CSV table of C-alpha atoms in Angstrom, one decimal:
chain,number,residue,atom,x,y,z
M,1,MET,CA,-93.8,7.9,-35.7
M,2,ALA,CA,-92.2,7.8,-39.2
M,3,ASN,CA,-92.9,4.8,-41.5
M,4,GLY,CA,-94.1,2.9,-38.5
M,5,HIS,CA,-90.6,3.3,-36.9
M,6,SER,CA,-89.8,5.2,-33.8
M,7,PRO,CA,-87.4,6.4,-32.4
M,8,VAL,CA,-84.8,7.6,-34.9
M,9,GLU,CA,-81.3,6.4,-33.9
M,10,VAL,CA,-78.1,7.5,-35.6
M,11,THR,CA,-74.4,7.8,-34.9
M,12,LEU,CA,-72.2,10.9,-34.5
M,13,GLY,CA,-70.8,11.7,-38.0
M,14,ASP,CA,-73.8,10.4,-39.9
M,15,THR,CA,-75.9,12.5,-42.2
M,16,LEU,CA,-79.6,12.1,-41.4
M,17,ILE,CA,-81.7,12.2,-44.5
M,18,ILE,CA,-85.4,12.7,-44.0
M,19,HIS,CA,-87.7,12.4,-47.0
M,20,ALA,CA,-90.8,14.1,-45.6
M,21,HIS,CA,-94.0,13.4,-47.6
M,22,ASN,CA,-97.0,15.3,-46.3
M,23,SER,CA,-100.1,13.1,-46.4
M,24,LEU,CA,-102.0,15.5,-44.2
M,25,ASP,CA,-104.8,17.9,-45.4
M,26,GLU,CA,-102.8,20.9,-44.2
M,27,PRO,CA,-99.2,22.1,-44.4
M,28,THR,CA,-96.5,20.7,-42.1
M,29,SER,CA,-92.8,21.0,-41.2
M,30,LEU,CA,-90.3,19.1,-39.2
M,31,HIS,CA,-88.0,20.6,-36.5
M,32,SER,CA,-85.1,18.6,-35.1
M,33,HIS,CA,-85.3,20.0,-31.5
M,34,GLY,CA,-81.9,20.7,-30.0
M,35,LEU,CA,-79.8,20.4,-33.2
M,36,PHE,CA,-77.9,23.6,-33.9
M,37,GLN,CA,-78.2,23.3,-37.7
M,38,ASN,CA,-75.1,25.4,-38.1
M,39,GLY,CA,-74.8,26.1,-41.8
M,40,THR,CA,-78.2,24.4,-42.4
M,41,ASN,CA,-80.6,26.9,-40.9
M,42,TYR,CA,-83.0,26.2,-43.8
M,43,TYR,CA,-83.5,22.7,-42.4
M,44,ASP,CA,-84.5,23.9,-38.9
M,45,GLY,CA,-88.1,23.3,-39.8
M,46,ALA,CA,-89.6,26.4,-38.2
M,47,ALA,CA,-92.5,27.0,-40.6
M,48,MET,CA,-92.4,30.5,-42.2
M,49,VAL,CA,-89.3,31.5,-40.2
M,50,THR,CA,-86.6,29.4,-41.8
M,51,GLU,CA,-88.5,27.9,-44.7
M,52,CYS,CA,-91.9,27.5,-46.3
M,53,SER,CA,-94.2,24.7,-45.0
M,54,ILE,CA,-94.5,21.5,-46.9
M,55,PRO,CA,-97.9,21.7,-48.7
M,56,PRO,CA,-100.4,18.9,-48.6
M,57,ASN,CA,-99.2,16.0,-50.9
M,58,GLY,CA,-95.8,17.8,-51.1
M,59,THR,CA,-92.4,16.4,-50.3
M,60,PHE,CA,-89.3,17.9,-48.8
M,61,THR,CA,-85.9,16.3,-48.1
M,62,TYR,CA,-83.9,17.4,-45.0
M,63,ARG,CA,-80.2,16.6,-45.0
M,64,ILE,CA,-78.7,17.2,-41.6
M,65,PRO,CA,-75.1,16.4,-40.6
M,66,MET,CA,-75.0,14.7,-37.1
M,67,VAL,CA,-72.4,16.8,-35.4
M,68,GLN,CA,-73.9,16.8,-31.9
M,69,ALA,CA,-74.2,13.6,-29.8
M,70,GLY,CA,-77.0,13.4,-27.3
M,71,THR,CA,-80.8,13.1,-26.8
M,72,TYR,CA,-83.0,15.1,-29.2
M,73,TRP,CA,-86.4,14.8,-30.9
M,74,ILE,CA,-88.1,15.6,-34.1
M,75,HIS,CA,-91.6,17.2,-34.2
M,76,SER,CA,-93.9,19.2,-36.3
M,77,HIS,CA,-93.4,23.0,-36.1
M,78,TYR,CA,-96.7,23.9,-37.7
M,79,LYS,CA,-99.8,24.7,-35.6
M,80,ALA,CA,-100.4,22.1,-32.9
M,81,GLN,CA,-99.5,18.9,-34.9
M,82,THR,CA,-97.1,17.9,-32.2
M,83,SER,CA,-100.0,17.6,-29.8
M,84,ASP,CA,-101.8,15.2,-32.3
M,85,GLY,CA,-98.7,13.0,-32.3
M,86,LEU,CA,-96.4,14.1,-35.1
M,87,ARG,CA,-93.2,13.6,-33.0
M,88,THR,CA,-90.5,11.1,-32.3
M,89,ALA,CA,-87.3,10.8,-30.3
M,90,LEU,CA,-83.9,11.3,-32.1
M,91,ILE,CA,-80.9,9.7,-30.5
M,92,VAL,CA,-77.3,10.6,-31.7
M,93,ARG,CA,-74.9,8.2,-30.2
M,94,ASP,CA,-71.2,8.8,-29.7
M,95,PRO,CA,-69.0,5.7,-29.9
M,96,ASN,CA,-66.5,7.5,-27.6
M,97,ASP,CA,-69.1,8.7,-25.1
M,98,TYR,CA,-67.5,10.1,-21.9
M,99,TYR,CA,-69.8,8.0,-19.7
M,100,LYS,CA,-69.9,4.2,-20.0
M,101,TYR,CA,-72.9,2.0,-19.5
M,102,ASP,CA,-74.2,-1.4,-20.5
M,103,GLU,CA,-77.6,-0.7,-22.1
M,104,ASP,CA,-79.4,2.3,-23.5
M,105,VAL,CA,-83.2,2.7,-22.8
M,106,ILE,CA,-85.2,5.4,-24.6
M,107,LEU,CA,-88.2,6.7,-22.7
M,108,PRO,CA,-90.1,9.5,-24.5
M,109,MET,CA,-93.0,10.7,-22.3
M,110,SER,CA,-95.9,12.8,-23.6
M,111,ASP,CA,-99.4,14.0,-22.8
M,112,TRP,CA,-102.3,13.2,-25.2
M,113,PHE,CA,-105.9,14.4,-25.4
M,114,ARG,CA,-108.9,12.8,-26.9
M,115,GLU,CA,-109.8,16.2,-28.4
M,116,PRO,CA,-108.0,17.2,-31.6
M,117,ALA,CA,-105.5,20.0,-31.2
M,118,ASN,CA,-107.5,22.4,-33.3
M,119,THR,CA,-110.5,22.0,-30.9
M,120,ILE,CA,-108.2,22.7,-27.9
M,121,ILE,CA,-106.8,25.8,-29.6
M,122,LYS,CA,-110.3,27.2,-30.1
M,123,GLN,CA,-111.0,26.6,-26.4
M,124,PHE,CA,-107.8,28.2,-25.2
M,125,SER,CA,-108.4,31.2,-27.4
M,126,SER,CA,-111.8,32.0,-26.0
M,127,PRO,CA,-112.2,35.4,-24.2
M,128,ASP,CA,-114.6,33.6,-21.8
M,129,PRO,CA,-112.6,32.1,-18.9
M,130,ASN,CA,-115.4,29.6,-18.2
M,131,VAL,CA,-114.8,28.2,-21.7
M,132,ARG,CA,-111.0,28.6,-21.7
M,133,TYR,CA,-110.6,26.7,-18.5
M,134,LYS,CA,-113.1,24.0,-19.1
M,135,PRO,CA,-111.6,20.8,-17.6
M,136,MET,CA,-109.9,18.4,-19.9
M,137,ILE,CA,-108.3,15.1,-18.8
M,138,PRO,CA,-105.0,14.2,-20.6
M,139,TYR,CA,-103.5,10.8,-20.9
M,140,GLY,CA,-99.9,9.9,-20.2
M,141,ILE,CA,-97.9,8.0,-22.8
M,142,ILE,CA,-94.4,6.6,-22.6
M,143,GLY,CA,-92.7,5.0,-25.5
M,144,GLY,CA,-96.0,4.8,-27.4
M,145,GLU,CA,-97.7,2.9,-24.6
M,146,CYS,CA,-100.1,4.0,-21.8
M,147,LEU,CA,-97.8,4.9,-18.9
M,148,ASN,CA,-99.7,2.6,-16.5
M,149,ALA,CA,-99.0,-0.4,-18.8
M,150,LYS,CA,-95.3,0.2,-19.4
M,151,VAL,CA,-92.7,-2.4,-18.4
M,152,ILE,CA,-89.0,-1.6,-18.3
M,153,LYS,CA,-86.8,-4.7,-18.1
M,154,PHE,CA,-83.6,-4.7,-16.1
M,155,VAL,CA,-81.0,-7.4,-15.6
M,156,LYS,CA,-79.0,-7.5,-12.3
M,157,ASN,CA,-75.5,-5.9,-12.0
M,158,LYS,CA,-75.8,-3.7,-15.0
M,159,THR,CA,-75.6,0.1,-15.6
M,160,TYR,CA,-78.4,1.5,-17.7
M,161,ARG,CA,-78.6,4.9,-19.4
M,162,LEU,CA,-82.2,6.0,-19.4
M,163,ARG,CA,-82.9,8.7,-21.9
M,164,LEU,CA,-85.9,10.6,-20.6
M,165,LEU,CA,-87.6,13.0,-23.0
M,166,ASN,CA,-90.7,15.1,-22.6
M,167,ILE,CA,-92.1,15.2,-26.1
M,168,GLY,CA,-95.5,16.3,-25.0
M,169,ALA,CA,-97.3,19.5,-25.9
M,170,SER,CA,-98.1,21.0,-22.5
M,171,PHE,CA,-97.4,19.3,-19.2
M,172,GLU,CA,-94.2,18.5,-17.2
M,173,PHE,CA,-93.3,15.1,-15.8
M,174,HIS,CA,-91.5,14.1,-12.6
M,175,PHE,CA,-89.7,10.8,-13.1
M,176,SER,CA,-88.4,8.5,-10.3
M,177,ILE,CA,-87.8,4.8,-9.6
M,178,ASP,CA,-88.5,3.2,-6.3
M,179,ASP,CA,-85.4,2.2,-4.3
M,180,HIS,CA,-83.0,3.2,-7.2
M,181,GLU,CA,-80.7,6.2,-7.5
M,182,LEU,CA,-80.6,8.2,-10.7
M,183,ARG,CA,-77.3,10.0,-11.8
M,184,ILE,CA,-77.8,12.8,-14.2
M,185,ILE,CA,-75.2,12.9,-17.0
M,186,GLU,CA,-76.9,14.9,-19.8
M,187,VAL,CA,-79.4,17.7,-20.1
M,188,ASP,CA,-80.7,18.8,-23.6
M,189,GLY,CA,-77.8,17.2,-25.4
M,190,VAL,CA,-75.2,18.9,-23.1
M,191,PRO,CA,-73.0,16.5,-21.0
M,192,VAL,CA,-72.9,17.4,-17.3
M,193,LYS,CA,-70.8,16.2,-14.4
M,194,GLU,CA,-72.5,13.3,-12.7
M,195,LYS,CA,-75.2,14.4,-10.3
M,196,PRO,CA,-77.0,11.9,-8.0
M,197,THR,CA,-80.7,12.5,-7.5
M,198,LYS,CA,-83.9,10.7,-6.5
M,199,GLY,CA,-85.9,12.0,-9.4
M,200,VAL,CA,-85.9,14.5,-12.3
M,201,MET,CA,-88.3,17.0,-13.7
M,202,LEU,CA,-88.9,17.5,-17.4
M,203,ALA,CA,-90.8,20.4,-18.9
M,204,ALA,CA,-92.2,20.1,-22.4
M,205,GLY,CA,-89.2,19.9,-24.8
M,206,GLN,CA,-86.6,19.0,-22.2
M,207,ARG,CA,-84.4,15.9,-22.2
M,208,VAL,CA,-82.4,14.3,-19.4
M,209,SER,CA,-80.1,11.2,-19.4
M,210,VAL,CA,-79.6,9.4,-16.2
M,211,LEU,CA,-77.4,6.4,-15.2
M,212,VAL,CA,-79.1,3.7,-13.1
M,213,ARG,CA,-77.3,0.8,-11.5
M,214,SER,CA,-79.4,-2.3,-11.3
M,215,LYS,CA,-79.6,-4.4,-8.1
M,216,GLU,CA,-77.3,-7.3,-7.4
M,217,THR,CA,-80.2,-9.7,-7.2
M,218,ALA,CA,-83.4,-10.2,-9.2
M,219,ASP,CA,-85.6,-11.0,-6.2
M,220,ASN,CA,-87.9,-8.0,-6.6
M,221,ASN,CA,-89.5,-5.8,-9.2
M,222,TYR,CA,-90.1,-2.1,-8.6
M,223,LEU,CA,-92.3,0.7,-9.7
M,224,PHE,CA,-91.2,3.7,-11.7
M,225,HIS,CA,-93.2,6.9,-11.5
M,226,ALA,CA,-93.9,9.5,-14.2
M,227,ASP,CA,-96.2,12.0,-12.5
M,228,MET,CA,-97.8,14.5,-14.9
M,229,PHE,CA,-98.3,18.0,-13.4
M,230,THR,CA,-101.3,19.6,-14.9
M,231,ASP,CA,-101.4,23.0,-13.3
M,232,LEU,CA,-101.6,24.5,-16.8
M,233,PHE,CA,-105.3,23.5,-16.9
M,234,THR,CA,-108.2,23.3,-14.5
M,235,MET,CA,-108.3,19.6,-13.8
M,236,PRO,CA,-111.2,17.8,-12.1
M,237,LYS,CA,-110.2,17.1,-8.5
M,238,TYR,CA,-106.8,15.6,-9.0
M,239,ASN,CA,-103.4,17.2,-9.6
M,240,PRO,CA,-100.9,15.7,-10.5
M,241,LEU,CA,-101.8,12.7,-12.5
M,242,ASN,CA,-99.8,9.8,-11.0
M,243,PHE,CA,-98.7,7.3,-13.6
M,244,THR,CA,-96.7,4.2,-12.6
M,245,GLY,CA,-95.1,1.3,-14.5
M,246,VAL,CA,-93.0,-1.7,-13.6
M,247,LEU,CA,-89.3,-2.0,-13.5
M,248,GLU,CA,-89.0,-5.8,-14.0
M,249,TYR,CA,-86.1,-7.9,-13.0
M,250,ALA,CA,-88.0,-11.2,-13.3
M,251,PRO,CA,-91.6,-11.9,-14.5
M,252,LYS,CA,-92.6,-13.7,-11.3
M,253,ALA,CA,-90.6,-11.6,-8.8
M,254,SER,CA,-92.5,-9.9,-6.0
M,255,LEU,CA,-93.2,-6.2,-6.3
M,256,LYS,CA,-91.3,-4.2,-3.7
M,257,ARG,CA,-93.1,-0.9,-3.1
M,258,GLU,CA,-91.4,2.2,-1.7
M,259,VAL,CA,-93.4,4.6,0.5
M,260,ASN,CA,-93.1,7.8,-1.5
M,261,GLY,CA,-92.2,10.6,0.9
M,262,GLY,CA,-91.5,13.0,-1.9
M,263,TRP,CA,-88.1,14.1,-3.2
M,264,LYS,CA,-86.3,17.4,-3.9
M,265,ILE,CA,-86.1,18.4,-7.5
M,266,THR,CA,-82.5,18.8,-8.8
M,267,SER,CA,-82.3,22.4,-10.0
M,268,ASP,CA,-80.5,23.4,-13.2
M,269,LEU,CA,-78.3,25.6,-10.9
M,270,ASP,CA,-77.0,22.4,-9.2
M,271,LEU,CA,-75.7,21.0,-12.5
M,272,GLU,CA,-72.2,21.6,-13.9
M,273,PRO,CA,-71.3,21.2,-17.6
M,274,LEU,CA,-68.4,18.9,-18.4
M,275,ASP,CA,-66.7,21.5,-20.5
M,276,GLU,CA,-66.8,24.0,-17.6
M,277,GLU,CA,-67.2,27.0,-20.0
M,278,ALA,CA,-66.9,30.2,-18.0
M,279,LEU,CA,-69.7,32.6,-17.6
M,280,MET,CA,-69.7,34.8,-20.7
M,281,ASP,CA,-69.7,38.6,-20.5
M,282,PRO,CA,-72.7,40.1,-22.3
M,283,THR,CA,-72.4,42.5,-25.2
M,284,MET,CA,-76.2,42.9,-25.8
M,285,GLN,CA,-79.1,42.9,-23.3
M,286,VAL,CA,-82.7,42.1,-24.0
M,287,THR,CA,-85.5,42.3,-21.5
M,288,LEU,CA,-88.6,40.2,-22.3
M,289,ASP,CA,-91.8,40.5,-20.4
M,290,ALA,CA,-94.2,37.6,-20.9
M,291,TYR,CA,-97.9,38.4,-20.6
M,292,SER,CA,-101.3,36.9,-21.5
M,293,GLY,CA,-104.7,38.3,-21.9
M,294,VAL,CA,-107.7,39.1,-24.2
M,295,PHE,CA,-106.5,41.2,-27.2
M,296,ASP,CA,-108.5,43.6,-29.4
M,297,ASP,CA,-109.6,40.7,-31.6
M,298,GLN,CA,-111.4,39.3,-28.5
M,299,SER,CA,-109.0,36.3,-28.6
M,300,PHE,CA,-106.9,35.2,-25.6
M,301,ARG,CA,-103.3,35.5,-26.6
M,302,HIS,CA,-99.8,35.5,-25.2
M,303,SER,CA,-97.1,38.1,-25.9
M,304,PHE,CA,-93.5,39.2,-25.4
M,305,ASN,CA,-93.3,42.9,-24.6
M,306,ASN,CA,-97.0,43.2,-25.6
M,307,VAL,CA,-96.3,41.9,-29.1
M,308,THR,CA,-98.1,38.7,-30.0
M,309,PHE,CA,-96.2,36.7,-32.6
M,310,ILE,CA,-97.8,36.1,-36.0
M,311,LEU,CA,-96.1,34.1,-38.7
M,312,PRO,CA,-94.8,36.3,-41.6
M,313,GLU,CA,-96.0,36.0,-45.2
M,314,VAL,CA,-92.4,35.3,-46.3
M,315,PRO,CA,-90.0,33.2,-44.3
M,316,THR,CA,-87.8,35.4,-42.1
M,317,LEU,CA,-84.6,33.7,-43.4
M,318,LEU,CA,-85.5,34.5,-47.0
M,319,THR,CA,-86.3,38.1,-46.1
M,320,ALA,CA,-82.8,38.4,-44.5
M,321,LEU,CA,-81.2,36.9,-47.6
M,322,SER,CA,-83.1,39.1,-50.1
M,323,THR,CA,-83.2,42.6,-48.6
M,324,GLY,CA,-79.5,43.6,-48.6
M,325,ASP,CA,-78.6,46.2,-45.9
M,326,ASN,CA,-82.2,46.5,-44.9
M,327,ALA,CA,-81.8,43.0,-43.3
M,328,ASN,CA,-80.2,44.9,-40.4
M,329,LYS,CA,-83.5,46.7,-39.6
M,330,ARG,CA,-86.1,45.2,-37.4
M,331,GLU,CA,-88.9,46.8,-39.3
M,332,VAL,CA,-88.3,44.9,-42.5
M,333,TYR,CA,-89.4,41.6,-40.9
M,334,GLY,CA,-92.8,43.0,-39.7
M,335,ARG,CA,-93.8,44.0,-36.2
M,336,GLN,CA,-95.6,40.8,-35.4
M,337,SER,CA,-92.6,38.7,-36.1
M,338,ASN,CA,-91.0,40.4,-33.1
M,339,THR,CA,-87.5,40.0,-34.6
M,340,TYR,CA,-84.3,41.1,-32.7
M,341,VAL,CA,-81.3,41.6,-35.0
M,342,LEU,CA,-78.0,40.4,-33.6
M,343,ASN,CA,-74.3,40.9,-34.5
M,344,MET,CA,-72.3,37.8,-35.2
M,345,GLY,CA,-70.5,36.9,-32.0
M,346,ASP,CA,-72.7,38.9,-29.7
M,347,VAL,CA,-73.2,37.5,-26.2
M,348,VAL,CA,-76.9,38.1,-25.6
M,349,GLU,CA,-78.2,38.4,-22.1
M,350,ILE,CA,-81.9,37.8,-21.8
M,351,THR,CA,-83.8,38.9,-18.7
M,352,LEU,CA,-87.1,37.0,-18.7
M,353,ASN,CA,-90.0,38.3,-16.5
M,354,ASN,CA,-92.9,36.0,-16.4
M,355,HIS,CA,-96.0,38.1,-15.5
M,356,ASP,CA,-98.3,35.1,-16.0
M,357,TYR,CA,-99.4,32.6,-13.4
M,358,TYR,CA,-98.7,30.0,-16.1
M,359,THR,CA,-95.4,28.1,-16.2
M,360,HIS,CA,-93.5,28.7,-19.5
M,361,PRO,CA,-90.7,26.3,-20.7
M,362,PHE,CA,-88.7,28.6,-23.1
M,363,HIS,CA,-86.8,27.0,-25.9
M,364,LEU,CA,-84.1,28.6,-28.2
M,365,HIS,CA,-83.5,27.2,-31.6
M,366,GLY,CA,-79.9,26.9,-32.9
M,367,HIS,CA,-78.1,27.5,-29.6
M,368,VAL,CA,-77.8,26.6,-26.0
M,369,PHE,CA,-77.9,29.2,-23.3
M,370,GLN,CA,-76.2,29.5,-19.9
M,371,ILE,CA,-78.5,29.7,-16.9
M,372,LEU,CA,-76.9,32.3,-14.6
M,373,ALA,CA,-76.1,32.0,-11.0
M,374,ARG,CA,-72.6,30.4,-11.0
M,375,ASP,CA,-69.2,30.9,-12.6
M,376,ALA,CA,-69.5,27.9,-14.9
M,377,PRO,CA,-73.3,27.6,-15.4
M,378,VAL,CA,-75.1,24.7,-17.0
M,379,LYS,CA,-76.2,25.1,-20.6
M,380,ARG,CA,-79.6,24.0,-22.0
M,381,ASP,CA,-81.8,24.7,-25.0
M,382,THR,CA,-85.1,24.6,-22.9
M,383,PHE,CA,-85.6,26.3,-19.5
M,384,ILE,CA,-88.6,26.3,-17.3
M,385,LEU,CA,-89.8,29.6,-15.8
M,386,ARG,CA,-92.6,29.5,-13.2
M,387,GLY,CA,-95.4,32.0,-13.1
M,388,GLY,CA,-94.4,35.3,-11.3
M,389,HIS,CA,-90.7,34.5,-11.5
M,390,TYR,CA,-87.8,35.8,-13.6
M,391,ALA,CA,-84.6,34.3,-15.0
M,392,VAL,CA,-81.4,35.5,-16.7
M,393,LEU,CA,-80.0,33.6,-19.7
M,394,ARG,CA,-76.9,34.2,-21.9
M,395,PHE,CA,-76.0,32.8,-25.3
M,396,ARG,CA,-73.4,33.5,-27.9
M,397,ALA,CA,-74.8,34.4,-31.3
M,398,ASN,CA,-72.4,32.4,-33.4
M,399,ASN,CA,-74.8,30.5,-35.7
M,400,PRO,CA,-76.0,32.5,-38.8
M,401,GLY,CA,-79.7,32.5,-39.6
M,402,ALA,CA,-83.1,33.1,-38.1
M,403,TRP,CA,-83.8,31.4,-34.9
M,404,LEU,CA,-87.1,31.2,-32.9
M,405,PHE,CA,-87.3,31.7,-29.1
M,406,HIS,CA,-90.6,30.5,-27.8
M,407,CYS,CA,-92.6,28.9,-25.0
M,408,HIS,CA,-92.6,25.1,-25.7
M,409,ILE,CA,-96.2,24.7,-24.4
M,410,GLU,CA,-97.6,24.4,-27.9
M,411,TYR,CA,-100.8,26.2,-27.2
M,412,HIS,CA,-98.9,29.2,-25.7
M,413,ALA,CA,-96.6,29.4,-28.7
M,414,ILE,CA,-99.5,29.3,-31.2
M,415,ARG,CA,-101.2,32.1,-29.3
M,416,GLY,CA,-98.2,34.4,-29.7
M,417,LEU,CA,-95.4,33.6,-27.1
M,418,GLU,CA,-92.6,33.6,-29.7
M,419,LEU,CA,-90.0,35.9,-31.1
M,420,THR,CA,-87.1,35.6,-33.6
M,421,PHE,CA,-83.4,36.2,-33.2
M,422,GLY,CA,-81.8,37.0,-36.6
M,423,LEU,CA,-78.0,37.4,-37.1
M,424,LYS,CA,-77.3,40.3,-39.4
M,425,GLU,CA,-73.9,38.9,-40.5
M,426,ASN,CA,-74.0,38.2,-44.2
M,427,CYS,CA,-75.6,34.7,-44.2
M,428,ILE,CA,-74.6,33.9,-47.8
M,429,ALA,CA,-70.9,34.5,-46.9
M,430,GLN,CA,-71.5,32.0,-44.1
M,431,GLY,CA,-72.7,29.3,-46.5
M,432,ILE,CA,-76.4,29.7,-46.2
M,433,LYS,CA,-78.1,28.8,-49.5
M,434,ALA,CA,-80.3,31.6,-51.0
M,435,SER,CA,-82.1,30.0,-53.9
M,436,GLY,CA,-85.8,29.1,-53.5
M,437,ASN,CA,-89.4,30.2,-53.9
M,438,ALA,CA,-90.3,32.7,-51.2
M,439,ILE,CA,-94.0,32.5,-52.0
M,440,GLY,CA,-93.9,28.8,-51.3
M,441,ARG,CA,-96.9,27.7,-53.3
M,442,ASP,CA,-95.2,24.4,-53.9
M,443,GLY,CA,-92.7,24.6,-51.0
M,444,MET,CA,-89.1,25.5,-51.4
M,445,ASP,CA,-86.3,24.1,-53.5
M,446,LEU,CA,-83.1,24.5,-51.4
M,447,GLU,CA,-81.4,21.4,-52.7
M,448,ASP,CA,-77.7,21.5,-53.8
M,449,THR,CA,-78.4,19.7,-57.1
M,450,GLU,CA,-74.7,18.7,-57.5
M,451,ALA,CA,-74.9,16.9,-54.2
M,452,ASP,CA,-78.2,15.2,-54.8
M,453,SER,CA,-78.4,11.5,-55.5
M,454,ASP,CA,-80.3,10.3,-58.6
M,455,ASP,CA,-83.1,8.8,-56.5
M,456,ASP,CA,-84.0,12.2,-55.2
M,457,ASP,CA,-84.7,13.8,-58.6
M,458,ASP,CA,-88.4,13.2,-58.4
M,459,ASN,CA,-88.8,15.0,-55.1
M,460,ASP,CA,-91.7,17.5,-55.2
M,461,HIS,CA,-90.5,20.4,-53.2
């Protein structure tokens, strides 16, 4: 929530200006999840990758052109502050949207724990499995309310766009409405050909828009379901956690219940993008093996190719901008940043092997990737990979900068399941600003002073 207001709603073509003042007792940063930030990599908000964190009592101004319509969200990208609630939906509307509907309903879903995130991190880092898997019970929240108390109001004979977002830190949600068909039209900001389904699944970080046609009469109310799957943790006796709310046509209408016989999850491979972009031919191949285990420091960590990610002392982007030709060498970024240097225009094929029994929803900053298995595959920025399985993704490296690729289960990312893709094309020539304080004691000043308005002069960066 920002200034008591959530979600953030803008229109395609706007410039979103976020004056972020850090009132916390630790640093912070804000990431606009799903926005490419093409030409504005320094506003991506990945702390110590694209910029320094905002120090306590510091202020930073993000200026982000809204060039992508769709369903996104803003969240902290520092430690586990997202888990503690530093997050909100971001909706970018297109007045000329391909799909037509009468009303827009925003439904951000999340998990929430009584325990502070730092306490949970310590538990998950324990080398003792009896401590690490000590049962914890999460709560389900939708639109800032307890899921079991949520009411969605419908009027008969209308078409609604439900924007479903999983802005939680860990668990996936399965969403459905009794006796109503959902028609998928967007995933992760990417328009897709209409796909009827009974329900949708959202891993942490994912977004799905569905069209729902209301009934011709208002005789009945119905239940909607947002079931939280908690196989990430050891839960006491019940899994999943079944949350229900009311889809209300009339306050006094009778509740019509549907016997839930289960429904088939619509796979990403069943979806087709509207633009029908053909499968790209790869020019670079990267194999990533995801593992977890107790490392030499007696801490439970995650890794890609046996490298557990640790934030660099200087932001990766600033290293790339200040080391000349050495920016083309992986070694200059430090081994623990796990940086892969790409050529501008490369089509990168990632083969992901999940050796864990954990599920990992992997998210790529600054790009969308194709999920292989068809000639015109769907594109997303967040993809779920089950334990013991593999997947093949492709993306075109056409966005200069330093971009994280990581598991979006916050506690997995913090414990090392991250890496960086950096384009070695001269970023300055591509319009990336290079001024700033790499040490970051007081944050960074990346403002274009000629473009600043007078009321921003007192910003403490």
